[in-house]
Coordinates of C-alpha atoms and ligand atoms in Angstrom, one line a residue:
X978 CA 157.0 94.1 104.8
X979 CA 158.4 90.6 103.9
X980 CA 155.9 89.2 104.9
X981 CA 153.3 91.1 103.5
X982 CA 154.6 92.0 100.2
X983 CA 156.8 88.6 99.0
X984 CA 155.3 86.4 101.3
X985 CA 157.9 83.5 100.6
X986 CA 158.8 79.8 101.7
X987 CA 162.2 80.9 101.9
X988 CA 164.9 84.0 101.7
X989 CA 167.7 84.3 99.6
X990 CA 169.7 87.4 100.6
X991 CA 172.8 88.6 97.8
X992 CA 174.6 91.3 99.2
X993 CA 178.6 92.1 98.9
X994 CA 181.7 91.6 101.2
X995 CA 182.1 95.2 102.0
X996 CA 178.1 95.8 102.9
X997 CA 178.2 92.9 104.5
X998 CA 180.9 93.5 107.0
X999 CA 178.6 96.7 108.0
X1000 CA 175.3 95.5 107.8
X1001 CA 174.8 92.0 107.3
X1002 CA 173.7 91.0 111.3
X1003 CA 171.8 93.5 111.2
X1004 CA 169.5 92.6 108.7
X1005 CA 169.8 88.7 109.8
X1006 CA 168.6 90.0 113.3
X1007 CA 165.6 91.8 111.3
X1008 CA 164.7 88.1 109.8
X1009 CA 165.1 86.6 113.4
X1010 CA 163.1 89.7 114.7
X1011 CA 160.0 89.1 112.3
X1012 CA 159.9 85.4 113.6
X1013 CA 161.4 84.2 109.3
X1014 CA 164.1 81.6 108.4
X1015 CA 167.4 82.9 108.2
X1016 CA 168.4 83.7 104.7
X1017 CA 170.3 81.6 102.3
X1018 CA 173.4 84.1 101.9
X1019 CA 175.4 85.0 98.7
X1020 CA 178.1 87.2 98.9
X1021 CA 179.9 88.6 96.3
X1022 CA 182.9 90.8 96.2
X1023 CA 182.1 94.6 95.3
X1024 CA 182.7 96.7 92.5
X1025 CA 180.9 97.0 89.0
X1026 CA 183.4 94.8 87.9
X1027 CA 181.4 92.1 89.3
X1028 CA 177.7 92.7 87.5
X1029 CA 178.8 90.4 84.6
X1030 CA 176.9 87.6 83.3
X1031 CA 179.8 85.6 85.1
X1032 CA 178.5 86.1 88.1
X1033 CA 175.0 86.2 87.2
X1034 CA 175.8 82.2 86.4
X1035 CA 177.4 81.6 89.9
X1036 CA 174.9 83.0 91.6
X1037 CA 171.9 81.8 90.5
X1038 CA 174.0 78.2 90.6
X1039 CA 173.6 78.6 94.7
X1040 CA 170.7 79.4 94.3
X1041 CA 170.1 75.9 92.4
X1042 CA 172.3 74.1 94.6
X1043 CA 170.7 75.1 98.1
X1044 CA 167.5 73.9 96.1
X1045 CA 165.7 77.4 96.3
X1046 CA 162.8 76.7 94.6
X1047 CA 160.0 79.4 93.1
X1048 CA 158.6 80.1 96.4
X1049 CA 162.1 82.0 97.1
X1050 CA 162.4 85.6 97.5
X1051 CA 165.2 87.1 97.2
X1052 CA 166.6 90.3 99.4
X1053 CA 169.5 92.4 97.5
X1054 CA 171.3 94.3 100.2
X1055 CA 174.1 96.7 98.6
X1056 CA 174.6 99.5 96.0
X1057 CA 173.2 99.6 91.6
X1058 CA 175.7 96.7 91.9
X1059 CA 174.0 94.4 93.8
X1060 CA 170.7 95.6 92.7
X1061 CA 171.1 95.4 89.3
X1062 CA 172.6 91.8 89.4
X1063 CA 169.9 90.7 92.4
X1064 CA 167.7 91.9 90.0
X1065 CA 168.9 90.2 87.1
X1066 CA 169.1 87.3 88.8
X1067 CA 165.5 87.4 90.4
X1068 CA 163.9 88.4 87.0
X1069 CA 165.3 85.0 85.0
X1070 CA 165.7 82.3 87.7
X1071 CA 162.7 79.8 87.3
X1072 CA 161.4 82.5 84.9
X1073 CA 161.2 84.9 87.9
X1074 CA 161.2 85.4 91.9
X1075 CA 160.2 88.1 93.6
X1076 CA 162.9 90.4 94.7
X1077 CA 162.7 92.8 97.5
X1078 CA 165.3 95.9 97.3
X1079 CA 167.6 96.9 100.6
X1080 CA 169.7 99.8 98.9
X1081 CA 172.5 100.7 100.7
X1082 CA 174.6 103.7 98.8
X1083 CA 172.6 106.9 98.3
X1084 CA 172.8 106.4 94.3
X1085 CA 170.6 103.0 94.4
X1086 CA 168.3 104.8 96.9
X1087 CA 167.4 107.5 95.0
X1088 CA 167.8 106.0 91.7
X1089 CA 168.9 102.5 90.8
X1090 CA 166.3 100.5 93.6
X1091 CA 163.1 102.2 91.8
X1092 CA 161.6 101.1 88.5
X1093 CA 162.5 97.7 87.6
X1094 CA 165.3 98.1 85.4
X1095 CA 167.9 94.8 86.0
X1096 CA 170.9 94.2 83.9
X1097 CA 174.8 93.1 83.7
X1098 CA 177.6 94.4 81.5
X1099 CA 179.3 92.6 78.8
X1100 CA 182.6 93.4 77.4
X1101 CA 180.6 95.5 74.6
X1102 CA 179.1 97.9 77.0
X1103 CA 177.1 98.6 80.0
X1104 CA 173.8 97.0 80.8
X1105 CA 173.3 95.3 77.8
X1106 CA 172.2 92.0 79.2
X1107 CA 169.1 92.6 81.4
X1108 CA 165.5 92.7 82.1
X1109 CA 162.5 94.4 83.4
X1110 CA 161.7 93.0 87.3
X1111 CA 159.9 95.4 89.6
X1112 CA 160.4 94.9 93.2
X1113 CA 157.7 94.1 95.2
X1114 CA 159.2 96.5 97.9
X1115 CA 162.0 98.9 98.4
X1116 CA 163.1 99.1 101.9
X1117 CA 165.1 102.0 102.6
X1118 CA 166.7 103.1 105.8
X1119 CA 169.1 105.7 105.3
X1120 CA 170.9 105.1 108.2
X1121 CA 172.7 102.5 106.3
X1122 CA 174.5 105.8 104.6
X1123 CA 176.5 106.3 107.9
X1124 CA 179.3 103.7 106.6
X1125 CA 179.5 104.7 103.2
X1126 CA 182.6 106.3 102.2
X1127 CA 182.2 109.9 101.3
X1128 CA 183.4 109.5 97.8
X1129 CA 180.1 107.2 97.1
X1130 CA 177.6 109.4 98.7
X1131 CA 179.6 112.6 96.6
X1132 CA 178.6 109.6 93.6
X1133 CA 175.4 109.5 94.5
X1134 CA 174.6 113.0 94.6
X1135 CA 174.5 113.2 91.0
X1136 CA 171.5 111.3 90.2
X1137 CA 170.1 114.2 92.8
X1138 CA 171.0 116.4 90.8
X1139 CA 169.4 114.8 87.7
X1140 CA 166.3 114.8 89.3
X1141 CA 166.1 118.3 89.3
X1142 CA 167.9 119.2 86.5
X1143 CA 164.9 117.2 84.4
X1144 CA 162.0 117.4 86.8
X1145 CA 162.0 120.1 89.0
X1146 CA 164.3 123.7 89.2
X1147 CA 163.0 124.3 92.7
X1148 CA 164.6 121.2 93.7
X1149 CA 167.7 121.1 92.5
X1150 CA 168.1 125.1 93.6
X1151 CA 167.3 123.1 97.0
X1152 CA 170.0 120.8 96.5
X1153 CA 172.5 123.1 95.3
X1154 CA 172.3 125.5 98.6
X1155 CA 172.0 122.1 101.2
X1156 CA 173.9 119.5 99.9
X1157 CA 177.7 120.5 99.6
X1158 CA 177.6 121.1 103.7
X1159 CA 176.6 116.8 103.3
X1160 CA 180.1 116.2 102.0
X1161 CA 182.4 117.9 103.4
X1162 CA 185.1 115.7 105.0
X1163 CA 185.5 115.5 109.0
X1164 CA 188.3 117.4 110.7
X1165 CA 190.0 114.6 111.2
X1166 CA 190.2 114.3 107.3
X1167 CA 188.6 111.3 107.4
X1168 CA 185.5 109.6 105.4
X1169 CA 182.7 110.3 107.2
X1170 CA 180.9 113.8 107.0
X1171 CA 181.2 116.4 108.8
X1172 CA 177.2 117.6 108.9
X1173 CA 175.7 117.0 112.7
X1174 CA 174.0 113.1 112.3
X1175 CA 170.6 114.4 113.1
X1176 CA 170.9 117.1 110.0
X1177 CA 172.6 114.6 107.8
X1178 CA 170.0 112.2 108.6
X1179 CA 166.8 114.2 108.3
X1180 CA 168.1 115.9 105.2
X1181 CA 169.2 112.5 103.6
X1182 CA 165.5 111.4 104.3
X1183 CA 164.1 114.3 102.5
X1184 CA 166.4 113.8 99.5
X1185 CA 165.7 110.3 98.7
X1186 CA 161.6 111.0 99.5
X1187 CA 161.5 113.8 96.7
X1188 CA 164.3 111.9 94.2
X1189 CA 162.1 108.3 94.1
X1190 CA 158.6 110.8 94.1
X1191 CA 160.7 112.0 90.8
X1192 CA 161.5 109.0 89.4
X1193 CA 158.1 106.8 90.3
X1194 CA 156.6 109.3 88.9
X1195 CA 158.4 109.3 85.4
X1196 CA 158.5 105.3 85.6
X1197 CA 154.6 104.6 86.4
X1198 CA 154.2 106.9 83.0
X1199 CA 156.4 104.5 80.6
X1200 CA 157.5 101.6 82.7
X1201 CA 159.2 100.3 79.4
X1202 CA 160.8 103.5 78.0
X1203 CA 158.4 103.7 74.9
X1204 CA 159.1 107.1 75.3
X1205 CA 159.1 109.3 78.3
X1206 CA 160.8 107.5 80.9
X1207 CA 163.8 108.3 78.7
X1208 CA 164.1 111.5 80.4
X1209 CA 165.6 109.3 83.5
X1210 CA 169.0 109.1 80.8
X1211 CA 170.0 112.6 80.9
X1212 CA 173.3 112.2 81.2
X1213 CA 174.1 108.5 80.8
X1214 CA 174.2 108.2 76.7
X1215 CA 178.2 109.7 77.1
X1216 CA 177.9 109.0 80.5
X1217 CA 177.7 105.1 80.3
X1218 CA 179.9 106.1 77.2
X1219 CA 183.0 107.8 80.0
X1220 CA 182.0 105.1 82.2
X1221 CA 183.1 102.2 79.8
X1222 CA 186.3 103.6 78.4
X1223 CA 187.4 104.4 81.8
X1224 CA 187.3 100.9 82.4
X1225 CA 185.0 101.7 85.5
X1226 CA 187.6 103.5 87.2
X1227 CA 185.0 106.3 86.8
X1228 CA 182.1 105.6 89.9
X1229 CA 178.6 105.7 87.7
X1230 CA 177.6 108.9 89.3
X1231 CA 180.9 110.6 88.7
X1232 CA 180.6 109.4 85.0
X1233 CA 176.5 110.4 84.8
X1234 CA 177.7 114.0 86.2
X1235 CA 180.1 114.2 83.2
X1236 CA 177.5 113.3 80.8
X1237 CA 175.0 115.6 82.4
X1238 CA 177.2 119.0 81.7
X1239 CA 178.6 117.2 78.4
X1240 CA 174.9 116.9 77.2
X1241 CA 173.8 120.1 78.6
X1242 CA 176.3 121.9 76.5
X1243 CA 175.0 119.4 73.9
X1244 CA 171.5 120.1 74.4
X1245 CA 172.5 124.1 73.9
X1246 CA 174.4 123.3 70.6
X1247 CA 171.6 121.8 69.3
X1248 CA 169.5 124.5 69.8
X1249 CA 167.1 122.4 72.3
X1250 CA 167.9 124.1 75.6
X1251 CA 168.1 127.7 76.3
X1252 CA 171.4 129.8 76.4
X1253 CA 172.9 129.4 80.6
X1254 CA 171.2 125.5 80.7
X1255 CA 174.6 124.1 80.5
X1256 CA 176.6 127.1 82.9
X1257 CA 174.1 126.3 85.6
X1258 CA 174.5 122.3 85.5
X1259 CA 178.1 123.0 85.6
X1260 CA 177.8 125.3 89.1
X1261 CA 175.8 123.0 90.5
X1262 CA 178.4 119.8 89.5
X1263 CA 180.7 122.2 90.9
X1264 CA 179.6 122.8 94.5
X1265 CA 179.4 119.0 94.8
X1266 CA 182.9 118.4 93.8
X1267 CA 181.8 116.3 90.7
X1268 CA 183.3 115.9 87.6
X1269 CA 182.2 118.6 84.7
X1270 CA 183.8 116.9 81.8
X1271 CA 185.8 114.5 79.8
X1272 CA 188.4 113.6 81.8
X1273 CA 192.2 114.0 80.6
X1274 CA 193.2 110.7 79.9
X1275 CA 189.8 109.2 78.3
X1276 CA 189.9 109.3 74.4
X1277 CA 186.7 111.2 72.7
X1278 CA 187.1 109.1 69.6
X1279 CA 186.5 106.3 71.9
X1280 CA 183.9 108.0 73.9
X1281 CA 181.9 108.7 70.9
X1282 CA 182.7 105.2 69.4
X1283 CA 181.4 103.8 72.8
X1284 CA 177.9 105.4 72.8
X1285 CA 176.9 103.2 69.8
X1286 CA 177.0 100.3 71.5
X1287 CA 174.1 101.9 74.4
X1288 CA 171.1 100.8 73.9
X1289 CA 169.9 104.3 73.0
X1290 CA 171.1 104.2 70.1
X1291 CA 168.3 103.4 67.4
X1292 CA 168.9 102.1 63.9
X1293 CA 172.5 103.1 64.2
X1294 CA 171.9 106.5 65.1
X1295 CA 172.7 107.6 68.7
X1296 CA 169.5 109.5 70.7
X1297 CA 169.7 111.7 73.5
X1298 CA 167.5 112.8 76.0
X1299 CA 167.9 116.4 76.6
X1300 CA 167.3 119.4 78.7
X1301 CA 164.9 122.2 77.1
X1302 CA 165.8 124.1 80.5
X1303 CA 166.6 123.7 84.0
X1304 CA 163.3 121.6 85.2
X1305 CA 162.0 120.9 81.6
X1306 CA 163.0 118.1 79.1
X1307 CA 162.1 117.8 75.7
X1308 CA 159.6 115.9 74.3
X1309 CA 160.4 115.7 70.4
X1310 CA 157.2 114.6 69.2
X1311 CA 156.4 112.4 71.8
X1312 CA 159.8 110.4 71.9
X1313 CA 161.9 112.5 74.5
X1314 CA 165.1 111.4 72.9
X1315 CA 166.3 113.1 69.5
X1316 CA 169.7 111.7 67.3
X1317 CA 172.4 114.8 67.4
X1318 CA 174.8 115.0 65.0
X1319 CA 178.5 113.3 65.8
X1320 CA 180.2 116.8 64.7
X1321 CA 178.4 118.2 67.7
X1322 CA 179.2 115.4 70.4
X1323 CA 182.8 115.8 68.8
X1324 CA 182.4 119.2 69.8
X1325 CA 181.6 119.1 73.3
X1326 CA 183.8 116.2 73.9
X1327 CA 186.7 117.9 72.3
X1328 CA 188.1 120.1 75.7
X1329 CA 189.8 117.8 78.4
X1330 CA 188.7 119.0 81.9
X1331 CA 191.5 118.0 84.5
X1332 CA 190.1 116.5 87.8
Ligands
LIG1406 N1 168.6 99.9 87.6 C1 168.7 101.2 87.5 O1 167.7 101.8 87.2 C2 170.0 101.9 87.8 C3 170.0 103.3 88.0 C4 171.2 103.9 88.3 C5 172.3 103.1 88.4 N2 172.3 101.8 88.3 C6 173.5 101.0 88.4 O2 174.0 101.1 89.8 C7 175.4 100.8 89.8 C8 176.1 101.8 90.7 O3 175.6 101.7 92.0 P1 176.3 102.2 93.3 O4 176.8 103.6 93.0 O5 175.4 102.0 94.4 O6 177.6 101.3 93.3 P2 178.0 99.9 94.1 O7 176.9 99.0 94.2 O8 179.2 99.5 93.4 O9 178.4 100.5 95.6 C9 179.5 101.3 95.7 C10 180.5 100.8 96.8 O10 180.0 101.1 98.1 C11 180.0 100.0 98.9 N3 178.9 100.1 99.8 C12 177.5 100.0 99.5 N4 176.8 100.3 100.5 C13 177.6 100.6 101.6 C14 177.4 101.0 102.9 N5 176.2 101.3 103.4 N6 178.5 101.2 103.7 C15 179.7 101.0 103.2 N7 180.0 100.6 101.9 C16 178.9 100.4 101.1 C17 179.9 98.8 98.0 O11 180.5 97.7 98.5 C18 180.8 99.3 96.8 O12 182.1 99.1 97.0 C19 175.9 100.9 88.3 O13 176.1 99.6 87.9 C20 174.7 101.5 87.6 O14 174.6 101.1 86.3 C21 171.1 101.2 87.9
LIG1407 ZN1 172.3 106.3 86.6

């Protein structure tokens, strides 16, 4: 696929210390194996406090340093994390490499590997430094999943679950019934899942076919969220919003499945979806063990103050993209985002739901 898709004098891979520890000789072998150079590799260490423009520098001065040049591609092997940055990096050095995307947690397989969207955080908020960078390819093997720690893969069950909630009711009814069995702990109490390998694995497979059918779909529509592909934010205006105050303690997907019954109760308040939207997001969020509100200790002064800074936010007022019902979003006119009122985001944030 390298070869065919970002043929390339030479590989850069960026990956982190934890992925790499599972899967880094692996994918050197798969260099070896299609007869390439071994990469150039940059590690970093993991965790969204790391996609900063910080790094973004250090990085790309390796990259300068080992004297990549524009005939470079570069691999990102890891979670959003990696991704996200890789991407950044890919999109702005020499004014733009091609990247090839290796996601490694189920959240940047369904999600975050798909569409082209690259950013890093500043201190004002999440994302706000980025660009748009399709991959040339997205190479997924979902075998990877088998080392990631349960708590991520509960994480990235919530972009599932967005999927459905915006694109498809049949799906998500799907997810509800099979994926809970996914993440139930072993008997020994430990990390990995209980689920038989071969079911895990084949069900795994399905999910992440139908999720990036989803969102290709939505993204080949409005690759530069003019207007539809805003439907993929369900969720993440007070999601991003929980996210930030928590200081990332909250995992993206545990912060998105707060926003997503936050702005399903929203999208009922305002009159937009119909009467059982929000109860049924909520059920769902349930089974999987995912957080269904504001947490306890996050302010929703702050919370609110927090979603001005996303970029969804036009002309000072804050938009959301919203449910009309289980499967359906609404379209407003052709904008699929509409401003609600702060009284009303007050409103929903104003109960504390403890863990
Ligand atoms: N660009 C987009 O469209 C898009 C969409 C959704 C999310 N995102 C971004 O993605 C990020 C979240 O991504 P994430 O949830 O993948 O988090 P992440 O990249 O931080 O990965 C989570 C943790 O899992 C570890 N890990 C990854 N793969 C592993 C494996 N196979 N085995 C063992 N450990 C492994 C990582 O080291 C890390 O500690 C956020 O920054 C979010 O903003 C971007
Ligand atoms: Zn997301």
């Amino acid at each position: 696929v390298l070869r065919r898709d970002a043929p390339a004098h030479r590989h850069a891979l960026l990956t982190d210390t934890a992925v790499a520890r599972h899967h880094l000789a692996r994918a050197c072998d798969a260099f070896a194996a299609a007869d390439l150079a071994p990469p150039l590799v940059v590690e970093i260490p993991p965790g969204e406090a790391h996609k900063t423009r910080e790094r973004w520098a250090a990085v790309t001065d390796r990259l300068l340093e080992a004297g990549c040049g524009r005939d470079t591609t570069l691999v990102a092997l890891g979670g959003g994390v990696v991704g996200d940055l890789g991407g950044f990096v890919a999109a702005t050095y020499l004014r733009g490499i091609p990247i090839v995307q290796c996601p490694t947690t189920l959240l940047a397989m369904v999600d975050a590997s798909v569409g082209g969207k690259t950013a890093v955080d500043t201190p004002a908020g999440k994302n706000l430094v980025g660009a748009f960078h399709p991959p040339r390819a997205v190479l997924i093997d979902p075998s990877v999943l088998d080392t990631l720690p349960l708590a991520e893969l509960r994480a990235g069950t919530a972009e599932v679950v967005k999927h459905g909630v915006i694109a498809d009711a049949a799906y998500l009814a799907a997810v509800e019934s099979r994926l809970p069995g996914l993440l139930l702990p072993d008997r020994a109490g430990g990390q990995s899942p209980a689920a038989p390998a071969s079911e895990r694995a084949q069900l795994l497979g399905q999910l992440v076919a139908r999720s990036v059918a989803i969102k290709a779909a939505v993204v080949a529509q409005d690759e530069q969220e003019g207007g539809m592909r805003r439907i993929l934010n369900f969720g993440h205006t007070l999601g991003h919003a929980l996210e930030q105050v928590s200081g990332y303690a909250l995992r993206h997907g545990e912060a998105v499945a707060a926003g997503m019954a936050l702005e399903a109760r929203l999208a009922e308040l305002a009159g937009v979806a119909e009467a059982g939207t929000a109860d049924r997001v909520v059920a769902v969020l349930r089974q999987l063990d995912l957080p269904i509100g504001r947490p306890a200790g996050l302010d929703p002064e702050q919370v609110l103050a927090a979603t001005r800074a996303d970029k969804k936010a036009r002309a000072g007022t804050v938009e959301y993209a919203l449910p009309t019902r289980i499967g359906a979003m609404g379209e407003f006119g052709g904008r699929w985002s509409v401003p609600v009122a702060d009284a009303l985001v007050r409103e929903v944030l104003a109960p504390a739901v403890t863990a």
